[in-house]
């Protein structure tokens, strides 16, 4: 990530800090909802009428928040690197990039799964043999 670094600045912009915590809470909620969806039986109607729609909606919201965070990061002066040994600094940067990449990839994967599921139900991708 290439961005403008200000060694005299010791805080991230307020917008990034707020979006960070909103995204963190939403992500924890999505993990909990996803776990609940795998635990609940398919006979529980709330699984399909409540959990799935909310999970999808909040997943898209997390995706948009990550895109907003990346845009804000690109336009903001960020604090300089922490005074860490070179190996730890490199590792922290790699973890940071991996977190953003995973948030984008997991959300994109979920959106692809939804599309695939709907196409399968219509029989576009997989033709089910007559019963």
PDB file of C-alpha atoms in Angstrom:
ATOM      1  CA  UNK A   1       0.000   0.000   0.000  1.00  0.00           C
ATOM      2  CA  UNK A   2       1.474   3.276  -1.086  1.00  0.00           C
ATOM      3  CA  UNK A   3       0.273   6.265   0.892  1.00  0.00           C
ATOM      4  CA  UNK A   4       1.478   9.556   2.231  1.00  0.00           C
ATOM      5  CA  UNK A   5       3.222   8.987   5.569  1.00  0.00           C
ATOM      6  CA  UNK A   6       3.582  11.733   8.148  1.00  0.00           C
ATOM      7  CA  UNK A   7       6.149  10.783  10.818  1.00  0.00           C
ATOM      8  CA  UNK A   8       4.886  13.576  13.097  1.00  0.00           C
ATOM      9  CA  UNK A   9       1.321  12.254  12.989  1.00  0.00           C
ATOM     10  CA  UNK A  10       0.618   9.586  15.597  1.00  0.00           C
ATOM     11  CA  UNK A  11      -3.056   8.866  14.837  1.00  0.00           C
ATOM     12  CA  UNK A  12      -4.997   7.514  11.917  1.00  0.00           C
ATOM     13  CA  UNK A  13      -7.768   9.787  10.594  1.00  0.00           C
ATOM     14  CA  UNK A  14     -10.978   9.641  12.647  1.00  0.00           C
ATOM     15  CA  UNK A  15     -12.935   8.271   9.681  1.00  0.00           C
ATOM     16  CA  UNK A  16     -10.565   5.297   9.420  1.00  0.00           C
ATOM     17  CA  UNK A  17     -10.724   4.625  13.149  1.00  0.00           C
ATOM     18  CA  UNK A  18     -14.530   4.705  13.171  1.00  0.00           C
ATOM     19  CA  UNK A  19     -14.824   2.528  10.063  1.00  0.00           C
ATOM     20  CA  UNK A  20     -12.298   0.103  11.530  1.00  0.00           C
ATOM     21  CA  UNK A  21     -14.409  -0.534  14.637  1.00  0.00           C
ATOM     22  CA  UNK A  22     -17.693  -0.621  12.743  1.00  0.00           C
ATOM     23  CA  UNK A  23     -16.200  -3.158  10.342  1.00  0.00           C
ATOM     24  CA  UNK A  24     -14.753  -5.202  13.222  1.00  0.00           C
ATOM     25  CA  UNK A  25     -18.122  -5.404  15.001  1.00  0.00           C
ATOM     26  CA  UNK A  26     -19.962  -6.232  11.773  1.00  0.00           C
ATOM     27  CA  UNK A  27     -17.413  -8.933  10.944  1.00  0.00           C
ATOM     28  CA  UNK A  28     -17.837 -10.541  14.369  1.00  0.00           C
ATOM     29  CA  UNK A  29     -21.614 -10.440  13.880  1.00  0.00           C
ATOM     30  CA  UNK A  30     -21.279 -12.009  10.436  1.00  0.00           C
ATOM     31  CA  UNK A  31     -19.123 -14.796  11.842  1.00  0.00           C
ATOM     32  CA  UNK A  32     -21.709 -15.456  14.558  1.00  0.00           C
ATOM     33  CA  UNK A  33     -24.576 -15.409  12.045  1.00  0.00           C
ATOM     34  CA  UNK A  34     -22.662 -17.704   9.678  1.00  0.00           C
ATOM     35  CA  UNK A  35     -21.993 -20.125  12.499  1.00  0.00           C
ATOM     36  CA  UNK A  36     -25.665 -20.051  13.496  1.00  0.00           C
ATOM     37  CA  UNK A  37     -26.708 -20.778   9.910  1.00  0.00           C
ATOM     38  CA  UNK A  38     -24.554 -23.895   9.848  1.00  0.00           C
ATOM     39  CA  UNK A  39     -25.855 -25.094  13.225  1.00  0.00           C
ATOM     40  CA  UNK A  40     -29.566 -24.518  12.629  1.00  0.00           C
ATOM     41  CA  UNK A  41     -31.570 -27.184  10.853  1.00  0.00           C
ATOM     42  CA  UNK A  42     -33.076 -26.307   7.481  1.00  0.00           C
ATOM     43  CA  UNK A  43     -36.518 -26.694   9.045  1.00  0.00           C
ATOM     44  CA  UNK A  44     -35.989 -23.520  11.109  1.00  0.00           C
ATOM     45  CA  UNK A  45     -37.657 -20.877   8.929  1.00  0.00           C
ATOM     46  CA  UNK A  46     -35.782 -17.974  10.540  1.00  0.00           C
ATOM     47  CA  UNK A  47     -32.589 -19.405   9.050  1.00  0.00           C
ATOM     48  CA  UNK A  48     -33.829 -18.454   5.577  1.00  0.00           C
ATOM     49  CA  UNK A  49     -36.152 -15.553   6.361  1.00  0.00           C
ATOM     50  CA  UNK A  50     -33.919 -13.717   8.835  1.00  0.00           C
ATOM     51  CA  UNK A  51     -30.314 -14.913   9.052  1.00  0.00           C
ATOM     52  CA  UNK A  52     -29.500 -15.385   5.355  1.00  0.00           C
ATOM     53  CA  UNK A  53     -30.866 -12.020   4.163  1.00  0.00           C
ATOM     54  CA  UNK A  54     -29.240 -10.113   7.025  1.00  0.00           C
ATOM     55  CA  UNK A  55     -25.962 -11.986   6.576  1.00  0.00           C
ATOM     56  CA  UNK A  56     -25.893 -11.073   2.885  1.00  0.00           C
ATOM     57  CA  UNK A  57     -26.829  -7.436   3.507  1.00  0.00           C
ATOM     58  CA  UNK A  58     -24.254  -6.896   6.231  1.00  0.00           C
ATOM     59  CA  UNK A  59     -21.651  -8.759   4.160  1.00  0.00           C
ATOM     60  CA  UNK A  60     -22.136  -6.269   1.327  1.00  0.00           C
ATOM     61  CA  UNK A  61     -21.912  -3.448   3.867  1.00  0.00           C
ATOM     62  CA  UNK A  62     -18.555  -4.777   5.131  1.00  0.00           C
ATOM     63  CA  UNK A  63     -17.334  -4.988   1.525  1.00  0.00           C
ATOM     64  CA  UNK A  64     -18.306  -1.340   0.936  1.00  0.00           C
ATOM     65  CA  UNK A  65     -16.687  -0.267   4.209  1.00  0.00           C
ATOM     66  CA  UNK A  66     -13.425  -1.946   3.190  1.00  0.00           C
ATOM     67  CA  UNK A  67     -13.524  -0.141  -0.165  1.00  0.00           C
ATOM     68  CA  UNK A  68     -14.170   3.158   1.655  1.00  0.00           C
ATOM     69  CA  UNK A  69     -11.280   2.444   4.035  1.00  0.00           C
ATOM     70  CA  UNK A  70      -8.934   1.775   1.142  1.00  0.00           C
ATOM     71  CA  UNK A  71     -10.011   5.008  -0.561  1.00  0.00           C
ATOM     72  CA  UNK A  72      -9.543   7.018   2.645  1.00  0.00           C
ATOM     73  CA  UNK A  73      -6.143   5.415   3.220  1.00  0.00           C
ATOM     74  CA  UNK A  74      -5.079   6.364  -0.304  1.00  0.00           C
ATOM     75  CA  UNK A  75      -6.061  10.010   0.246  1.00  0.00           C
ATOM     76  CA  UNK A  76      -4.897  10.485   3.844  1.00  0.00           C
ATOM     77  CA  UNK A  77      -1.666  11.240   5.608  1.00  0.00           C
ATOM     78  CA  UNK A  78      -1.092   8.221   7.812  1.00  0.00           C
ATOM     79  CA  UNK A  79       1.142   7.883  10.866  1.00  0.00           C
ATOM     80  CA  UNK A  80       4.684   6.743  10.291  1.00  0.00           C
ATOM     81  CA  UNK A  81       5.701   3.162  11.006  1.00  0.00           C
ATOM     82  CA  UNK A  82       5.921   2.036  14.600  1.00  0.00           C
ATOM     83  CA  UNK A  83       9.419   1.786  16.077  1.00  0.00           C
ATOM     84  CA  UNK A  84       9.713  -1.971  15.570  1.00  0.00           C
ATOM     85  CA  UNK A  85      12.569  -4.174  14.442  1.00  0.00           C
ATOM     86  CA  UNK A  86      12.604  -4.548  10.670  1.00  0.00           C
ATOM     87  CA  UNK A  87      11.258  -8.118  10.707  1.00  0.00           C
ATOM     88  CA  UNK A  88       8.323  -7.210  12.952  1.00  0.00           C
ATOM     89  CA  UNK A  89       7.503  -4.144  10.858  1.00  0.00           C
ATOM     90  CA  UNK A  90       7.500  -6.257   7.704  1.00  0.00           C
ATOM     91  CA  UNK A  91       5.315  -8.879   9.359  1.00  0.00           C
ATOM     92  CA  UNK A  92       2.849  -6.264  10.631  1.00  0.00           C
ATOM     93  CA  UNK A  93       2.564  -4.764   7.146  1.00  0.00           C
ATOM     94  CA  UNK A  94       2.035  -8.218   5.627  1.00  0.00           C
ATOM     95  CA  UNK A  95      -0.705  -9.025   8.149  1.00  0.00           C
ATOM     96  CA  UNK A  96      -2.373  -5.679   7.460  1.00  0.00           C
ATOM     97  CA  UNK A  97      -2.418  -6.311   3.705  1.00  0.00           C
ATOM     98  CA  UNK A  98      -3.596  -9.901   4.265  1.00  0.00           C
ATOM     99  CA  UNK A  99      -6.502  -8.710   6.434  1.00  0.00           C
ATOM    100  CA  UNK A 100      -7.733  -6.302   3.757  1.00  0.00           C
ATOM    101  CA  UNK A 101      -7.274  -8.949   1.058  1.00  0.00           C
ATOM    102  CA  UNK A 102      -9.164 -11.568   3.075  1.00  0.00           C
ATOM    103  CA  UNK A 103     -12.014  -9.187   3.857  1.00  0.00           C
ATOM    104  CA  UNK A 104     -12.404  -8.463   0.146  1.00  0.00           C
ATOM    105  CA  UNK A 105     -11.949 -12.068  -0.989  1.00  0.00           C
ATOM    106  CA  UNK A 106     -14.268 -13.629   1.593  1.00  0.00           C
ATOM    107  CA  UNK A 107     -16.992 -11.127   0.755  1.00  0.00           C
ATOM    108  CA  UNK A 108     -16.530 -11.623  -2.984  1.00  0.00           C
ATOM    109  CA  UNK A 109     -16.632 -15.388  -2.419  1.00  0.00           C
ATOM    110  CA  UNK A 110     -19.908 -15.040  -0.502  1.00  0.00           C
ATOM    111  CA  UNK A 111     -21.433 -12.978  -3.301  1.00  0.00           C
ATOM    112  CA  UNK A 112     -20.328 -15.589  -5.847  1.00  0.00           C
ATOM    113  CA  UNK A 113     -21.804 -18.366  -3.692  1.00  0.00           C
ATOM    114  CA  UNK A 114     -25.148 -16.552  -3.564  1.00  0.00           C
ATOM    115  CA  UNK A 115     -25.198 -16.146  -7.339  1.00  0.00           C
ATOM    116  CA  UNK A 116     -24.220 -19.777  -7.862  1.00  0.00           C
ATOM    117  CA  UNK A 117     -26.923 -20.955  -5.450  1.00  0.00           C
ATOM    118  CA  UNK A 118     -29.627 -18.963  -7.249  1.00  0.00           C
ATOM    119  CA  UNK A 119     -28.502 -20.225 -10.644  1.00  0.00           C
ATOM    120  CA  UNK A 120     -28.492 -23.814  -9.414  1.00  0.00           C
ATOM    121  CA  UNK A 121     -32.025 -23.436  -8.089  1.00  0.00           C
ATOM    122  CA  UNK A 122     -33.168 -22.202 -11.499  1.00  0.00           C
ATOM    123  CA  UNK A 123     -31.324 -25.086 -13.139  1.00  0.00           C
ATOM    124  CA  UNK A 124     -29.060 -22.821 -15.188  1.00  0.00           C
ATOM    125  CA  UNK A 125     -25.764 -24.367 -14.087  1.00  0.00           C
ATOM    126  CA  UNK A 126     -26.750 -27.840 -12.979  1.00  0.00           C
ATOM    127  CA  UNK A 127     -29.590 -29.760 -14.511  1.00  0.00           C
ATOM    128  CA  UNK A 128     -31.160 -31.929 -11.863  1.00  0.00           C
ATOM    129  CA  UNK A 129     -32.450 -35.259 -13.112  1.00  0.00           C
ATOM    130  CA  UNK A 130     -36.216 -35.666 -12.852  1.00  0.00           C
ATOM    131  CA  UNK A 131     -37.288 -37.438  -9.676  1.00  0.00           C
TER     132      UNK A 131
END
